[in-house]
Short mmCIF file of N, CA and C in Angstrom, two decimals:
data_model
loop_
_atom_site.label_atom_id
_atom_site.label_comp_id
_atom_site.label_asym_id
_atom_site.label_seq_id
_atom_site.Cartn_x
_atom_site.Cartn_y
_atom_site.Cartn_z
N ASP A 1 316.32 135.79 106.90
CA ASP A 1 315.98 134.64 106.10
C ASP A 1 314.82 133.89 106.75
N GLY A 2 314.02 133.25 105.97
CA GLY A 2 312.94 132.48 106.53
C GLY A 2 312.20 131.67 105.48
N ASN A 3 311.49 130.71 105.94
CA ASN A 3 310.63 129.91 105.04
C ASN A 3 309.47 129.36 105.80
N ARG A 4 308.47 128.92 105.07
CA ARG A 4 307.26 128.37 105.66
C ARG A 4 306.82 127.17 104.83
N ASN A 5 306.32 126.17 105.49
CA ASN A 5 305.81 124.97 104.84
C ASN A 5 304.52 124.54 105.49
N GLU A 6 303.54 124.27 104.67
CA GLU A 6 302.25 123.83 105.20
C GLU A 6 301.89 122.48 104.58
N GLN A 7 301.45 121.58 105.43
CA GLN A 7 300.94 120.30 104.97
C GLN A 7 299.55 120.13 105.53
N SER A 8 298.63 119.65 104.68
CA SER A 8 297.27 119.47 105.19
C SER A 8 296.66 118.22 104.54
N PHE A 9 295.74 117.65 105.26
CA PHE A 9 294.97 116.55 104.71
C PHE A 9 293.58 116.62 105.31
N GLY A 10 292.62 116.03 104.60
CA GLY A 10 291.27 116.12 105.12
C GLY A 10 290.29 115.28 104.33
N ILE A 11 289.04 115.54 104.57
CA ILE A 11 287.93 114.81 103.95
C ILE A 11 287.08 115.85 103.21
N VAL A 12 286.70 115.47 101.98
CA VAL A 12 285.90 116.38 101.13
C VAL A 12 284.63 115.66 100.74
N THR A 13 283.53 116.38 100.80
CA THR A 13 282.28 115.87 100.21
C THR A 13 281.83 116.88 99.17
N GLU A 14 281.37 116.36 98.06
CA GLU A 14 281.01 117.28 96.94
C GLU A 14 279.68 116.79 96.35
N TYR A 15 278.81 117.71 96.13
CA TYR A 15 277.49 117.43 95.55
C TYR A 15 277.31 118.28 94.33
N TRP A 16 277.05 117.62 93.17
CA TRP A 16 276.80 118.36 91.94
C TRP A 16 275.30 118.66 91.88
N TYR A 17 274.99 119.93 92.07
CA TYR A 17 273.60 120.39 92.07
C TYR A 17 272.96 120.14 90.72
N ASP A 18 273.69 120.43 89.68
CA ASP A 18 273.31 120.11 88.31
C ASP A 18 274.60 119.74 87.58
N GLY A 19 274.57 119.63 86.31
CA GLY A 19 275.78 119.27 85.57
C GLY A 19 276.88 120.31 85.55
N LEU A 20 276.57 121.51 86.01
CA LEU A 20 277.52 122.61 85.95
C LEU A 20 277.95 123.18 87.28
N THR A 21 277.17 122.95 88.35
CA THR A 21 277.43 123.61 89.65
C THR A 21 277.64 122.53 90.75
N ALA A 22 278.73 122.70 91.49
CA ALA A 22 279.04 121.79 92.59
C ALA A 22 279.13 122.56 93.88
N LEU A 23 278.68 121.91 94.95
CA LEU A 23 278.77 122.43 96.32
C LEU A 23 279.69 121.45 97.10
N SER A 24 280.68 122.01 97.81
CA SER A 24 281.62 121.18 98.55
C SER A 24 281.74 121.62 99.99
N ALA A 25 282.00 120.67 100.85
CA ALA A 25 282.31 120.92 102.26
C ALA A 25 283.55 120.08 102.58
N ASN A 26 284.51 120.73 103.24
CA ASN A 26 285.78 120.08 103.58
C ASN A 26 286.08 120.25 105.03
N ILE A 27 286.72 119.24 105.61
CA ILE A 27 287.31 119.33 106.93
C ILE A 27 288.77 118.96 106.78
N ASN A 28 289.66 119.90 107.14
CA ASN A 28 291.10 119.69 106.95
C ASN A 28 291.83 119.90 108.22
N PHE A 29 292.90 119.13 108.40
CA PHE A 29 293.87 119.36 109.44
C PHE A 29 295.13 119.88 108.76
N SER A 30 295.71 120.99 109.26
CA SER A 30 296.93 121.51 108.66
C SER A 30 297.97 121.80 109.70
N ALA A 31 299.19 121.60 109.33
CA ALA A 31 300.36 121.92 110.17
C ALA A 31 301.23 122.90 109.40
N ASN A 32 301.42 124.08 109.98
CA ASN A 32 302.24 125.14 109.37
C ASN A 32 303.54 125.25 110.14
N LYS A 33 304.64 125.04 109.43
CA LYS A 33 305.95 125.15 110.07
C LYS A 33 306.72 126.32 109.45
N GLY A 34 307.25 127.15 110.31
CA GLY A 34 308.04 128.30 109.84
C GLY A 34 309.39 128.37 110.54
N ASP A 35 310.39 128.78 109.79
CA ASP A 35 311.75 128.93 110.30
C ASP A 35 312.25 130.29 109.87
N PHE A 36 312.71 131.08 110.81
CA PHE A 36 313.23 132.42 110.55
C PHE A 36 314.54 132.57 111.28
N SER A 37 315.51 133.25 110.65
CA SER A 37 316.79 133.46 111.32
C SER A 37 317.37 134.80 110.92
N VAL A 38 318.18 135.33 111.82
CA VAL A 38 318.88 136.59 111.55
C VAL A 38 320.31 136.43 112.13
N ARG A 39 321.30 136.92 111.40
CA ARG A 39 322.69 136.85 111.81
C ARG A 39 323.06 138.13 112.52
N THR A 40 323.75 137.98 113.63
CA THR A 40 324.26 139.13 114.37
C THR A 40 325.79 139.07 114.46
N VAL A 41 326.41 140.24 114.40
CA VAL A 41 327.87 140.34 114.49
C VAL A 41 328.17 141.36 115.59
N LEU A 42 328.84 140.89 116.64
CA LEU A 42 329.20 141.77 117.78
C LEU A 42 330.73 141.83 117.87
N PRO A 43 331.31 143.06 117.87
CA PRO A 43 332.77 143.14 118.00
C PRO A 43 333.23 142.81 119.45
N THR A 44 334.30 142.05 119.57
CA THR A 44 334.90 141.72 120.86
C THR A 44 336.41 141.93 120.74
N ARG A 45 337.15 141.72 121.87
CA ARG A 45 338.60 141.85 121.85
C ARG A 45 339.25 140.76 120.99
N GLU A 46 338.61 139.60 120.95
CA GLU A 46 339.15 138.47 120.22
C GLU A 46 338.69 138.41 118.76
N GLY A 47 337.99 139.39 118.30
CA GLY A 47 337.42 139.40 116.93
C GLY A 47 335.92 139.52 116.98
N GLU A 48 335.28 139.15 115.92
CA GLU A 48 333.82 139.30 115.86
C GLU A 48 333.14 138.06 116.42
N PHE A 49 332.14 138.30 117.20
CA PHE A 49 331.28 137.25 117.78
C PHE A 49 330.07 137.13 116.85
N VAL A 50 330.00 136.06 116.05
CA VAL A 50 328.96 135.91 115.03
C VAL A 50 328.06 134.73 115.41
N SER A 51 326.76 135.02 115.46
CA SER A 51 325.81 133.93 115.76
C SER A 51 324.52 134.20 114.98
N ASP A 52 323.76 133.12 114.80
CA ASP A 52 322.45 133.20 114.16
C ASP A 52 321.38 132.96 115.19
N TYR A 53 320.44 133.90 115.26
CA TYR A 53 319.25 133.68 116.12
C TYR A 53 318.15 133.15 115.25
N GLY A 54 317.50 132.13 115.71
CA GLY A 54 316.45 131.46 114.96
C GLY A 54 315.18 131.31 115.72
N PHE A 55 314.08 131.35 115.00
CA PHE A 55 312.77 131.06 115.61
C PHE A 55 312.08 130.02 114.74
N ASN A 56 311.75 128.89 115.34
CA ASN A 56 311.04 127.82 114.65
C ASN A 56 309.66 127.69 115.25
N SER A 57 308.63 127.73 114.40
CA SER A 57 307.27 127.70 114.91
C SER A 57 306.48 126.58 114.24
N THR A 58 305.49 126.05 114.97
CA THR A 58 304.59 125.05 114.42
C THR A 58 303.17 125.48 114.87
N LEU A 59 302.32 125.71 113.90
CA LEU A 59 300.91 126.04 114.12
C LEU A 59 300.04 124.96 113.54
N LYS A 60 299.11 124.45 114.33
CA LYS A 60 298.23 123.42 113.85
C LYS A 60 296.79 123.92 113.86
N TYR A 61 296.08 123.71 112.76
CA TYR A 61 294.72 124.22 112.59
C TYR A 61 293.78 123.11 112.18
N LEU A 62 292.52 123.32 112.53
CA LEU A 62 291.42 122.55 111.98
C LEU A 62 290.61 123.53 111.13
N ASP A 63 290.48 123.23 109.86
CA ASP A 63 289.80 124.13 108.91
C ASP A 63 288.51 123.53 108.42
N LEU A 64 287.46 124.32 108.42
CA LEU A 64 286.18 123.97 107.80
C LEU A 64 286.06 124.88 106.58
N GLU A 65 285.73 124.24 105.44
CA GLU A 65 285.72 124.99 104.19
C GLU A 65 284.43 124.70 103.42
N LEU A 66 283.82 125.76 102.91
CA LEU A 66 282.66 125.66 102.06
C LEU A 66 283.00 126.27 100.71
N LEU A 67 282.59 125.58 99.62
CA LEU A 67 282.97 126.01 98.27
C LEU A 67 281.80 125.80 97.32
N VAL A 68 281.62 126.75 96.44
CA VAL A 68 280.70 126.63 95.30
C VAL A 68 281.52 126.83 94.05
N ARG A 69 281.47 125.88 93.14
CA ARG A 69 282.21 126.01 91.90
C ARG A 69 281.33 125.71 90.71
N ARG A 70 281.70 126.24 89.56
CA ARG A 70 280.89 126.10 88.36
C ARG A 70 281.83 125.78 87.19
N ARG A 71 281.38 124.83 86.39
CA ARG A 71 282.16 124.45 85.19
C ARG A 71 282.26 125.63 84.23
N ILE A 72 283.41 125.72 83.53
CA ILE A 72 283.61 126.75 82.53
C ILE A 72 283.23 126.15 81.19
N GLY A 73 282.09 126.59 80.66
CA GLY A 73 281.60 126.05 79.40
C GLY A 73 281.33 124.53 79.50
N ILE A 74 281.73 123.82 78.49
CA ILE A 74 281.55 122.36 78.50
C ILE A 74 282.85 121.64 78.83
N SER A 75 283.85 122.38 79.31
CA SER A 75 285.16 121.78 79.64
C SER A 75 285.11 121.13 81.02
N HIS A 76 286.23 120.55 81.40
CA HIS A 76 286.36 119.98 82.75
C HIS A 76 287.00 120.98 83.71
N PHE A 77 287.22 122.21 83.25
CA PHE A 77 287.73 123.30 84.08
C PHE A 77 286.56 123.88 84.87
N SER A 78 286.85 124.36 86.09
CA SER A 78 285.80 125.04 86.89
C SER A 78 286.43 126.17 87.69
N ALA A 79 285.60 127.14 88.04
CA ALA A 79 286.00 128.25 88.85
C ALA A 79 284.99 128.43 89.97
N GLY A 80 285.43 128.89 91.10
CA GLY A 80 284.49 129.04 92.20
C GLY A 80 285.00 129.97 93.28
N ALA A 81 284.22 130.04 94.34
CA ALA A 81 284.54 130.86 95.51
C ALA A 81 284.12 130.11 96.75
N GLY A 82 284.78 130.39 97.86
CA GLY A 82 284.46 129.73 99.08
C GLY A 82 284.87 130.53 100.29
N LEU A 83 284.66 129.88 101.44
CA LEU A 83 284.97 130.49 102.73
C LEU A 83 285.64 129.44 103.60
N ASN A 84 286.75 129.85 104.20
CA ASN A 84 287.49 128.95 105.12
C ASN A 84 287.40 129.48 106.54
N LEU A 85 286.99 128.62 107.45
CA LEU A 85 286.94 128.93 108.87
C LEU A 85 288.04 128.14 109.56
N GLY A 86 289.04 128.81 110.08
CA GLY A 86 290.18 128.12 110.69
C GLY A 86 290.15 128.23 112.21
N PHE A 87 290.42 127.10 112.87
CA PHE A 87 290.44 127.07 114.33
C PHE A 87 291.83 126.62 114.79
N LEU A 88 292.53 127.45 115.53
CA LEU A 88 293.88 127.16 116.02
C LEU A 88 293.79 126.05 117.06
N LEU A 89 294.57 124.98 116.85
CA LEU A 89 294.61 123.88 117.82
C LEU A 89 295.81 124.01 118.75
N THR A 90 297.00 124.23 118.18
CA THR A 90 298.22 124.39 118.98
C THR A 90 299.15 125.40 118.31
N SER A 91 299.98 126.02 119.14
CA SER A 91 301.02 126.93 118.64
C SER A 91 302.25 126.71 119.49
N GLU A 92 303.34 126.32 118.84
CA GLU A 92 304.59 126.05 119.56
C GLU A 92 305.72 126.86 118.92
N GLY A 93 306.63 127.33 119.73
CA GLY A 93 307.78 128.06 119.23
C GLY A 93 309.04 127.74 119.99
N VAL A 94 310.20 127.72 119.27
CA VAL A 94 311.50 127.50 119.85
C VAL A 94 312.41 128.61 119.34
N TYR A 95 313.03 129.34 120.27
CA TYR A 95 313.92 130.45 119.96
C TYR A 95 315.35 129.95 120.29
N THR A 96 316.25 129.97 119.25
CA THR A 96 317.60 129.42 119.43
C THR A 96 318.68 130.39 119.04
N GLU A 97 319.90 130.11 119.49
CA GLU A 97 321.09 130.82 119.02
C GLU A 97 322.11 129.78 118.60
N GLN A 98 322.63 129.96 117.37
CA GLN A 98 323.60 129.02 116.77
C GLN A 98 324.92 129.77 116.53
N ALA A 99 326.01 129.18 117.03
CA ALA A 99 327.31 129.79 116.84
C ALA A 99 327.74 129.68 115.38
N VAL A 100 328.34 130.78 114.86
CA VAL A 100 328.89 130.79 113.52
C VAL A 100 330.41 130.94 113.58
N SER A 101 330.87 131.87 114.38
CA SER A 101 332.34 132.08 114.51
C SER A 101 332.90 131.12 115.56
N ASP A 102 334.22 130.89 115.50
CA ASP A 102 334.88 129.96 116.40
C ASP A 102 335.02 130.46 117.83
N ASN A 103 334.92 131.76 118.06
CA ASN A 103 335.12 132.32 119.39
C ASN A 103 333.83 132.38 120.25
N VAL A 104 332.77 131.79 119.79
CA VAL A 104 331.52 131.73 120.54
C VAL A 104 331.63 130.58 121.55
N PRO A 105 331.33 130.81 122.84
CA PRO A 105 331.53 129.78 123.85
C PRO A 105 330.51 128.61 123.86
N PHE A 106 329.73 128.47 122.84
CA PHE A 106 328.75 127.41 122.74
C PHE A 106 328.57 127.07 121.26
N GLU A 107 327.97 125.92 120.98
CA GLU A 107 327.67 125.57 119.60
C GLU A 107 326.27 125.96 119.23
N ARG A 108 325.30 125.53 120.03
CA ARG A 108 323.92 125.88 119.80
C ARG A 108 323.21 125.84 121.17
N ARG A 109 322.31 126.78 121.38
CA ARG A 109 321.58 126.77 122.65
C ARG A 109 320.15 127.21 122.39
N ILE A 110 319.24 126.66 123.21
CA ILE A 110 317.83 127.05 123.14
C ILE A 110 317.64 128.18 124.14
N LEU A 111 317.11 129.28 123.65
CA LEU A 111 316.89 130.45 124.52
C LEU A 111 315.53 130.39 125.20
N SER A 112 314.51 129.94 124.48
CA SER A 112 313.19 129.78 125.07
C SER A 112 312.34 128.85 124.23
N THR A 113 311.35 128.24 124.88
CA THR A 113 310.38 127.39 124.19
C THR A 113 308.99 127.69 124.80
N GLY A 114 307.97 127.31 124.07
CA GLY A 114 306.64 127.45 124.62
C GLY A 114 305.60 127.74 123.55
N THR A 115 304.43 128.18 123.99
CA THR A 115 303.38 128.51 123.07
C THR A 115 303.55 129.95 122.59
N ILE A 116 303.01 130.24 121.43
CA ILE A 116 303.06 131.58 120.84
C ILE A 116 301.84 132.35 121.35
N ARG A 117 302.06 133.39 122.11
CA ARG A 117 300.95 134.16 122.70
C ARG A 117 300.34 135.06 121.63
N ASP A 118 299.15 135.53 121.93
CA ASP A 118 298.44 136.54 121.17
C ASP A 118 297.98 136.10 119.77
N LEU A 119 298.02 134.79 119.46
CA LEU A 119 297.45 134.32 118.21
C LEU A 119 295.94 134.17 118.42
N ARG A 120 295.20 134.62 117.45
CA ARG A 120 293.73 134.42 117.54
C ARG A 120 293.38 132.94 117.32
N SER A 121 292.38 132.51 117.99
CA SER A 121 291.99 131.09 117.90
C SER A 121 291.08 130.81 116.73
N PHE A 122 290.71 131.86 115.95
CA PHE A 122 289.79 131.72 114.87
C PHE A 122 290.19 132.64 113.71
N SER A 123 290.12 132.13 112.50
CA SER A 123 290.40 132.97 111.33
C SER A 123 289.29 132.75 110.27
N LEU A 124 289.04 133.77 109.50
CA LEU A 124 287.99 133.76 108.46
C LEU A 124 288.64 134.23 107.15
N SER A 125 288.62 133.34 106.12
CA SER A 125 289.32 133.63 104.90
C SER A 125 288.45 133.27 103.68
N PRO A 126 287.99 134.26 102.89
CA PRO A 126 287.36 133.93 101.63
C PRO A 126 288.43 133.55 100.63
N PHE A 127 288.05 132.79 99.59
CA PHE A 127 289.02 132.40 98.57
C PHE A 127 288.33 132.23 97.23
N VAL A 128 289.15 132.35 96.18
CA VAL A 128 288.73 131.99 94.83
C VAL A 128 289.49 130.74 94.41
N TYR A 129 288.91 129.98 93.51
CA TYR A 129 289.34 128.63 93.27
C TYR A 129 289.25 128.30 91.78
N LEU A 130 290.29 127.69 91.23
CA LEU A 130 290.30 127.17 89.84
C LEU A 130 290.69 125.70 89.91
N ALA A 131 290.02 124.88 89.09
CA ALA A 131 290.30 123.44 89.14
C ALA A 131 290.05 122.79 87.78
N TYR A 132 290.56 121.56 87.68
CA TYR A 132 290.32 120.73 86.51
C TYR A 132 289.98 119.34 87.00
N ASP A 133 288.91 118.75 86.48
CA ASP A 133 288.49 117.41 86.87
C ASP A 133 288.96 116.43 85.79
N ALA A 134 289.91 115.55 86.17
CA ALA A 134 290.47 114.56 85.24
C ALA A 134 289.97 113.17 85.63
N ASN A 135 289.28 112.52 84.77
CA ASN A 135 288.76 111.18 85.00
C ASN A 135 289.92 110.18 85.05
N LEU A 136 290.01 109.42 86.15
CA LEU A 136 291.03 108.40 86.29
C LEU A 136 290.50 107.02 86.01
N GLY A 137 289.19 106.90 85.70
CA GLY A 137 288.60 105.59 85.45
C GLY A 137 288.08 104.97 86.72
N THR A 138 287.22 103.98 86.56
CA THR A 138 286.65 103.21 87.70
C THR A 138 286.05 104.08 88.77
N GLY A 139 285.45 105.19 88.39
CA GLY A 139 284.75 106.04 89.36
C GLY A 139 285.61 107.04 90.11
N TYR A 140 286.91 107.11 89.83
CA TYR A 140 287.80 108.08 90.51
C TYR A 140 288.17 109.19 89.55
N TYR A 141 288.38 110.39 90.11
CA TYR A 141 288.95 111.45 89.33
C TYR A 141 289.88 112.29 90.20
N ALA A 142 290.85 112.89 89.49
CA ALA A 142 291.81 113.77 90.15
C ALA A 142 291.38 115.20 89.88
N CYS A 143 291.59 116.03 90.84
CA CYS A 143 291.17 117.42 90.73
C CYS A 143 292.35 118.33 91.15
N PRO A 144 293.31 118.60 90.24
CA PRO A 144 294.32 119.59 90.59
C PRO A 144 293.65 120.96 90.69
N ASN A 145 294.09 121.77 91.70
CA ASN A 145 293.42 123.03 91.93
C ASN A 145 294.38 124.09 92.41
N LEU A 146 294.01 125.34 92.18
CA LEU A 146 294.77 126.49 92.56
C LEU A 146 293.80 127.44 93.25
N SER A 147 294.21 127.99 94.42
CA SER A 147 293.34 128.93 95.11
C SER A 147 294.12 130.12 95.65
N LEU A 148 293.42 131.22 95.78
CA LEU A 148 293.97 132.44 96.34
C LEU A 148 293.05 132.90 97.47
N SER A 149 293.63 133.07 98.66
CA SER A 149 292.80 133.44 99.82
C SER A 149 293.42 134.62 100.57
N TYR A 150 292.56 135.29 101.34
CA TYR A 150 292.97 136.45 102.14
C TYR A 150 292.26 136.36 103.49
N THR A 151 293.02 136.49 104.57
CA THR A 151 292.44 136.43 105.92
C THR A 151 291.81 137.75 106.25
N LEU A 152 290.52 137.73 106.55
CA LEU A 152 289.77 138.95 106.85
C LEU A 152 290.10 139.54 108.24
N ASN A 153 290.22 138.68 109.20
CA ASN A 153 290.54 139.14 110.53
C ASN A 153 292.04 138.92 110.80
N SER A 154 292.60 139.73 111.64
CA SER A 154 294.02 139.61 111.99
C SER A 154 294.28 138.29 112.69
N ILE A 155 295.43 137.66 112.35
CA ILE A 155 295.74 136.38 112.98
C ILE A 155 296.41 136.53 114.35
N ILE A 156 296.75 137.80 114.71
CA ILE A 156 297.22 138.09 116.06
C ILE A 156 296.30 139.14 116.69
N SER A 157 296.28 139.17 118.02
CA SER A 157 295.30 140.03 118.68
C SER A 157 295.73 141.48 118.82
N GLU A 158 297.01 141.79 118.92
CA GLU A 158 297.47 143.15 119.22
C GLU A 158 297.65 144.04 118.00
N GLU A 159 297.90 143.48 116.83
CA GLU A 159 298.18 144.28 115.66
C GLU A 159 297.44 143.70 114.45
N SER A 160 297.48 144.41 113.35
CA SER A 160 296.86 143.91 112.10
C SER A 160 297.87 143.07 111.34
N TRP A 161 297.62 141.77 111.26
CA TRP A 161 298.46 140.87 110.52
C TRP A 161 297.56 139.89 109.79
N ARG A 162 297.47 140.08 108.50
CA ARG A 162 296.63 139.26 107.65
C ARG A 162 297.49 138.42 106.73
N ARG A 163 296.91 137.38 106.15
CA ARG A 163 297.67 136.46 105.32
C ARG A 163 297.03 136.38 103.92
N LEU A 164 297.85 136.59 102.92
CA LEU A 164 297.48 136.39 101.52
C LEU A 164 298.17 135.11 101.07
N SER A 165 297.40 134.09 100.66
CA SER A 165 297.97 132.79 100.35
C SER A 165 297.59 132.33 98.94
N ILE A 166 298.56 131.77 98.27
CA ILE A 166 298.33 131.06 97.00
C ILE A 166 298.63 129.61 97.27
N SER A 167 297.67 128.75 96.99
CA SER A 167 297.81 127.32 97.31
C SER A 167 297.53 126.48 96.07
N PHE A 168 298.27 125.37 95.97
CA PHE A 168 298.06 124.38 94.95
C PHE A 168 297.78 123.06 95.67
N GLY A 169 296.83 122.32 95.14
CA GLY A 169 296.52 121.01 95.74
C GLY A 169 296.01 120.05 94.69
N ILE A 170 295.96 118.79 95.07
CA ILE A 170 295.38 117.75 94.23
C ILE A 170 294.43 116.95 95.10
N ARG A 171 293.18 116.83 94.67
CA ARG A 171 292.22 115.99 95.36
C ARG A 171 292.03 114.70 94.50
N ILE A 172 291.94 113.62 95.21
CA ILE A 172 291.55 112.38 94.55
C ILE A 172 290.16 112.05 95.09
N VAL A 173 289.17 112.00 94.19
CA VAL A 173 287.78 111.90 94.59
C VAL A 173 287.18 110.62 93.97
N ARG A 174 286.28 109.98 94.71
CA ARG A 174 285.58 108.81 94.23
C ARG A 174 284.13 109.17 94.06
N SER A 175 283.59 108.86 92.87
CA SER A 175 282.18 109.11 92.62
C SER A 175 281.32 108.07 93.28
N ILE A 176 280.20 108.49 93.81
CA ILE A 176 279.29 107.53 94.46
C ILE A 176 278.01 107.45 93.60
#
């Protein structure tokens, strides 16, 4: 079992080259948290020894993103493509064992903590982007967006491990 959660925030600047084409540059900070666990059952004289081994990780990145998007017809929808450059800031991991059965001599214990080795400090990910610009009045607009990205280089150094991501976000932008 496992799950992952990413939260990010940042600053966006966008320039409309003409009425149909926009160029954007973003700086984002993101924190990726992952939790994975596996249950083990070991037979003993007193019955089964059941415990869950878990790994909790936190990865923090600084992302630089460049995007070109174009309006679809005369609508407020737009499609585009971009490139994300990710820089790893920190990587932390905690490996635990949690008792499940009553015959385990502990409730929960930490087996190890520390940084996650062999992560690359840099990632390169092209992406495609769909968005809608909704006018909120007084010079503000909301931009709900959907993107699909793929990491070109492996995120670890020893093996090939790439990431395919689908992301949803909402930008609140002020016109200048």
